[in-house]
Short mmCIF file of N, CA and C in Angstrom, two decimals:
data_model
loop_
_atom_site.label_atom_id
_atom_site.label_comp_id
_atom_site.label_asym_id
_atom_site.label_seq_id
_atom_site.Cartn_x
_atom_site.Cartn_y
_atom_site.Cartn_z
N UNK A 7 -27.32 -10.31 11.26
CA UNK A 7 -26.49 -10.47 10.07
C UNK A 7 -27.19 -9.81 8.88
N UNK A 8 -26.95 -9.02 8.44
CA UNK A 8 -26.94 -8.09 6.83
C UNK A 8 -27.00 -9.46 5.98
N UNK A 9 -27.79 -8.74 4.76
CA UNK A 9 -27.53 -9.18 3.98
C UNK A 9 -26.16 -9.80 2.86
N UNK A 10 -25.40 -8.08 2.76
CA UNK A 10 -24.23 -7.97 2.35
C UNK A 10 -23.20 -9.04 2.95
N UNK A 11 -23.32 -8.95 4.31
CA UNK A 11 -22.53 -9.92 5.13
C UNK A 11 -22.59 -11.38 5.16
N UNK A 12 -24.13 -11.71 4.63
CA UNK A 12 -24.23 -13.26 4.34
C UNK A 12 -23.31 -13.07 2.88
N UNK A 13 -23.84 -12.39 1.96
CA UNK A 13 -23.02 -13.03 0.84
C UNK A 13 -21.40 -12.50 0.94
N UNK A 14 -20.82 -11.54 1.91
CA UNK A 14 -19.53 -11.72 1.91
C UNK A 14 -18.48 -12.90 2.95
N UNK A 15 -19.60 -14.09 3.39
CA UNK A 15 -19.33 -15.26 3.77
C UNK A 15 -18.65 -16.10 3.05
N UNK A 16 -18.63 -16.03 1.71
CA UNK A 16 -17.73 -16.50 0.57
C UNK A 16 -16.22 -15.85 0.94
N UNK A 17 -16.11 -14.75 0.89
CA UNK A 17 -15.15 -14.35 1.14
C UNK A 17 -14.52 -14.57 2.55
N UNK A 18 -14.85 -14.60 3.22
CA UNK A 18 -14.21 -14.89 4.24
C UNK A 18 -13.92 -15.99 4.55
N UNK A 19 -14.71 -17.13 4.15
CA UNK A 19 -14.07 -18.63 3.60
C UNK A 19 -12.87 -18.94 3.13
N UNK A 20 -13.04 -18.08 2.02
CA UNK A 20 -11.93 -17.83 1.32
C UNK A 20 -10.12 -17.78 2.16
N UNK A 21 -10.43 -16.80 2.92
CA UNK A 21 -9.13 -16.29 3.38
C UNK A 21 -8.97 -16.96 4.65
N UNK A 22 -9.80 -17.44 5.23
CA UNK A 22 -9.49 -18.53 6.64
C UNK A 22 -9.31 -20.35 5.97
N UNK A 23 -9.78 -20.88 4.14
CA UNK A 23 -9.05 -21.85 4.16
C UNK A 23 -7.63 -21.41 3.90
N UNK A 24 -7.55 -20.43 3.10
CA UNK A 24 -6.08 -19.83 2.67
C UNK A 24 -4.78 -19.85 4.19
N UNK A 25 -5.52 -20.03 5.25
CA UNK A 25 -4.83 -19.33 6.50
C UNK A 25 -4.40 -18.09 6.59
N UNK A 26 -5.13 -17.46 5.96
CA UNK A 26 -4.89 -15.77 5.87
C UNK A 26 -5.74 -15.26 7.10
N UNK A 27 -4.46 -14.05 7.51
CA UNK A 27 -5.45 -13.01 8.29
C UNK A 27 -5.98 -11.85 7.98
N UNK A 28 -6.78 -11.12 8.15
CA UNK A 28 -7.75 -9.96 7.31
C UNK A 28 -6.53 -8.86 6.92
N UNK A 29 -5.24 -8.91 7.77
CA UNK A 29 -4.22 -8.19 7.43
C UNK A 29 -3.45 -8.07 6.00
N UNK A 30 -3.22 -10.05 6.61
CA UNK A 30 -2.16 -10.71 5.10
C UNK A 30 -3.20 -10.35 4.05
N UNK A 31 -4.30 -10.70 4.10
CA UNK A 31 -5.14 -10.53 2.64
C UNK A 31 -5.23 -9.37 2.77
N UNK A 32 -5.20 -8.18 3.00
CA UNK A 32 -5.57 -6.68 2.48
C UNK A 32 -4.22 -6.52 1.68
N UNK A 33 -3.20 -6.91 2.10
CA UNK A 33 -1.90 -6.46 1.58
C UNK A 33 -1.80 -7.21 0.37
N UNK A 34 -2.20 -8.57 0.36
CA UNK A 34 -2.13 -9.13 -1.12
C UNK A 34 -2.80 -8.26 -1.90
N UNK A 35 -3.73 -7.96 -1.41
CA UNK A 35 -4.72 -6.84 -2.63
C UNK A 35 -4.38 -5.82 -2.56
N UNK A 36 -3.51 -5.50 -1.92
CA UNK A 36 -2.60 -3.20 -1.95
C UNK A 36 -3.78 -3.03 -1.59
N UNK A 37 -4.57 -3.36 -0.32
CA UNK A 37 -5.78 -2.42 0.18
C UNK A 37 -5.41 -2.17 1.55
N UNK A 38 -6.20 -1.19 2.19
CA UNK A 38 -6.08 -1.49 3.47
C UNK A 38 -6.66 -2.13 4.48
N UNK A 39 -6.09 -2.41 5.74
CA UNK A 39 -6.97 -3.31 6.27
C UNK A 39 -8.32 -2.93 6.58
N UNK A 40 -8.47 -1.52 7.12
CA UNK A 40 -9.85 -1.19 7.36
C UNK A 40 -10.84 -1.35 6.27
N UNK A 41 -10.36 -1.41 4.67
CA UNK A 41 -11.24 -1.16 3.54
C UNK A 41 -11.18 -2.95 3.58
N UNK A 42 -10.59 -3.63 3.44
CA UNK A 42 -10.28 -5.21 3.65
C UNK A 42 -11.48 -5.80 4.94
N UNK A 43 -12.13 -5.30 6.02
CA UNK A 43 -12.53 -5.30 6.56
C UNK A 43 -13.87 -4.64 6.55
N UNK A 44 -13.93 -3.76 6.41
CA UNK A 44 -15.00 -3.59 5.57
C UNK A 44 -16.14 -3.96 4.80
N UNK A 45 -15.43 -4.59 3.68
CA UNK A 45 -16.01 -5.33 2.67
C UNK A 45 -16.33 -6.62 3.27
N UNK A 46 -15.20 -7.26 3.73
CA UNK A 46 -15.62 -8.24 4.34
C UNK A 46 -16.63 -8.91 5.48
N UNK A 47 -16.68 -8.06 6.14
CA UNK A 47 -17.48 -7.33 7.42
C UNK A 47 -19.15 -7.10 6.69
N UNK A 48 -19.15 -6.46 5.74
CA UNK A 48 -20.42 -6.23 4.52
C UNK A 48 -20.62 -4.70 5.06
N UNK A 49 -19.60 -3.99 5.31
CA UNK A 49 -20.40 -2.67 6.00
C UNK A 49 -19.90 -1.56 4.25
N UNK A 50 -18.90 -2.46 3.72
CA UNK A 50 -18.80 -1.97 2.72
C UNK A 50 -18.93 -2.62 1.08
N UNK A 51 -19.54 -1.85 0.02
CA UNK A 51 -19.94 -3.15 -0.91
C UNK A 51 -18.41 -3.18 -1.53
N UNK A 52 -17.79 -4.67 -2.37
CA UNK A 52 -16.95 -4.55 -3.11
C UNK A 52 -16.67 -3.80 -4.72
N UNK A 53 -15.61 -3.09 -4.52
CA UNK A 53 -15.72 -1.96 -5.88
C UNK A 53 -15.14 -2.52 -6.69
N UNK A 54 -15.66 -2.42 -8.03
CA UNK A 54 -14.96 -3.20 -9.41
C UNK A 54 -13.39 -3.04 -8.98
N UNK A 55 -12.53 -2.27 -8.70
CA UNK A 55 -11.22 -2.95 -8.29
C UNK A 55 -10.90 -3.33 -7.65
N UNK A 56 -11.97 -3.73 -6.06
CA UNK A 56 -11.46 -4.38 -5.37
C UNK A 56 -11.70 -6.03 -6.01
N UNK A 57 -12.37 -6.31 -7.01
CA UNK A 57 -12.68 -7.58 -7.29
C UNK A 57 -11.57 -7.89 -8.60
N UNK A 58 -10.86 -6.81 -9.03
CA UNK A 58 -10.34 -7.35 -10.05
C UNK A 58 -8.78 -7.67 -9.12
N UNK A 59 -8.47 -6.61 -8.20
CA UNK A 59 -7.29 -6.98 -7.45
C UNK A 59 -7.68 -8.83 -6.79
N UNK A 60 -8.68 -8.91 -6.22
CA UNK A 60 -9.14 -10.41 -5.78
C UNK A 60 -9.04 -11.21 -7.12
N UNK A 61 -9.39 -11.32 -8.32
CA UNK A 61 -9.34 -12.14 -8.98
C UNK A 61 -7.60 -12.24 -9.46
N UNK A 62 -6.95 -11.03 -9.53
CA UNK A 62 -5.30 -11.57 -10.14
C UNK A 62 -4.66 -12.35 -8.77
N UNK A 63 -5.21 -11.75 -7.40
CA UNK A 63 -4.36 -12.36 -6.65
C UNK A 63 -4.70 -14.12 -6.44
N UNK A 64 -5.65 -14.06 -6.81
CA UNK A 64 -6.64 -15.44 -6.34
C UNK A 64 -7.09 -15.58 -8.10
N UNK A 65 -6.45 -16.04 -8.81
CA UNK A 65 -7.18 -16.05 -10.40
C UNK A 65 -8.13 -17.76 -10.40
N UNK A 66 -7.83 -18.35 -9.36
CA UNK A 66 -8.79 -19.89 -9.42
C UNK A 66 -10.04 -19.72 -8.86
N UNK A 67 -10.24 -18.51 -8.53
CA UNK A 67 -11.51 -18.22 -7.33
C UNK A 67 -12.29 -17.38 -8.32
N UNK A 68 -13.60 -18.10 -8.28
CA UNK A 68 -15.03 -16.72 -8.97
C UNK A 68 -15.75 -15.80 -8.50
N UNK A 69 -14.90 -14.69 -9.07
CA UNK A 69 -15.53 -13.51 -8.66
C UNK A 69 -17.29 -13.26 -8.86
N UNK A 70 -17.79 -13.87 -10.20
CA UNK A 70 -19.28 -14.23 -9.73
C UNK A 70 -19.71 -15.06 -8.68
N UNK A 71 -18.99 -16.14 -7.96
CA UNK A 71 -19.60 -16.77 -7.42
C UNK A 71 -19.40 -15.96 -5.93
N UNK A 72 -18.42 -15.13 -5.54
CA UNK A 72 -17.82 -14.89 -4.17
C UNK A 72 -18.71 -13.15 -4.39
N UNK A 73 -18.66 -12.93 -5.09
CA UNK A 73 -19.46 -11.38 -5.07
C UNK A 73 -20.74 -10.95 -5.76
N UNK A 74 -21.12 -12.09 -6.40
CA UNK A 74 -22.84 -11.23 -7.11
C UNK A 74 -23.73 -12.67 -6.48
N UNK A 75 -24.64 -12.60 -6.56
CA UNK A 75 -25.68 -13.50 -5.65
C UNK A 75 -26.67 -14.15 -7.04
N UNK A 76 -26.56 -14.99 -7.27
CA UNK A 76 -27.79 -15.89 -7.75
C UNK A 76 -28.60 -15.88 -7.95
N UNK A 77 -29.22 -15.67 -9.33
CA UNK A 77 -30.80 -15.42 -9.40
C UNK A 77 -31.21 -17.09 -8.87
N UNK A 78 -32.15 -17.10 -8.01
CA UNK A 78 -32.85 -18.23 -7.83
C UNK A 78 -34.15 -18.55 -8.88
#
């Protein structure tokens, strides 16, 4: 497991309490599934619009908390 991929564990939380499949959620965001997969997957990082499309579709969900990592 990647790094990227532990912290895109938020996200994928996300869309399996939602009952979403990596499909339904790419389309909420006008992305595609492979780029939806991707990101999610951690093989790709999330791009400032893929996080602003995630925050209008999902506006109760934190985009700091689901995409930047924590200074400890």
């Amino acid at each position: 497991t990647s790094l990227k991929e532990e912290e895109m564990e938020k996200l994928r939380e996300i869309r399996k309490e939602k009952k979403l499949s990596q499909k339904a959620m790419a389309k909420i965001l006008g992305i595609t599934l492979s780029m939806y997969e991707k990101v999610e997957g951690g093989r790709a990082g999330a791009s400032a619009a893929f996080m602003r499309r995630f925050k209008k579709a999902f506006p109760e969900q934190s985009v700091d908390d689901i995409f930047f990592e924590k200074e400890q």
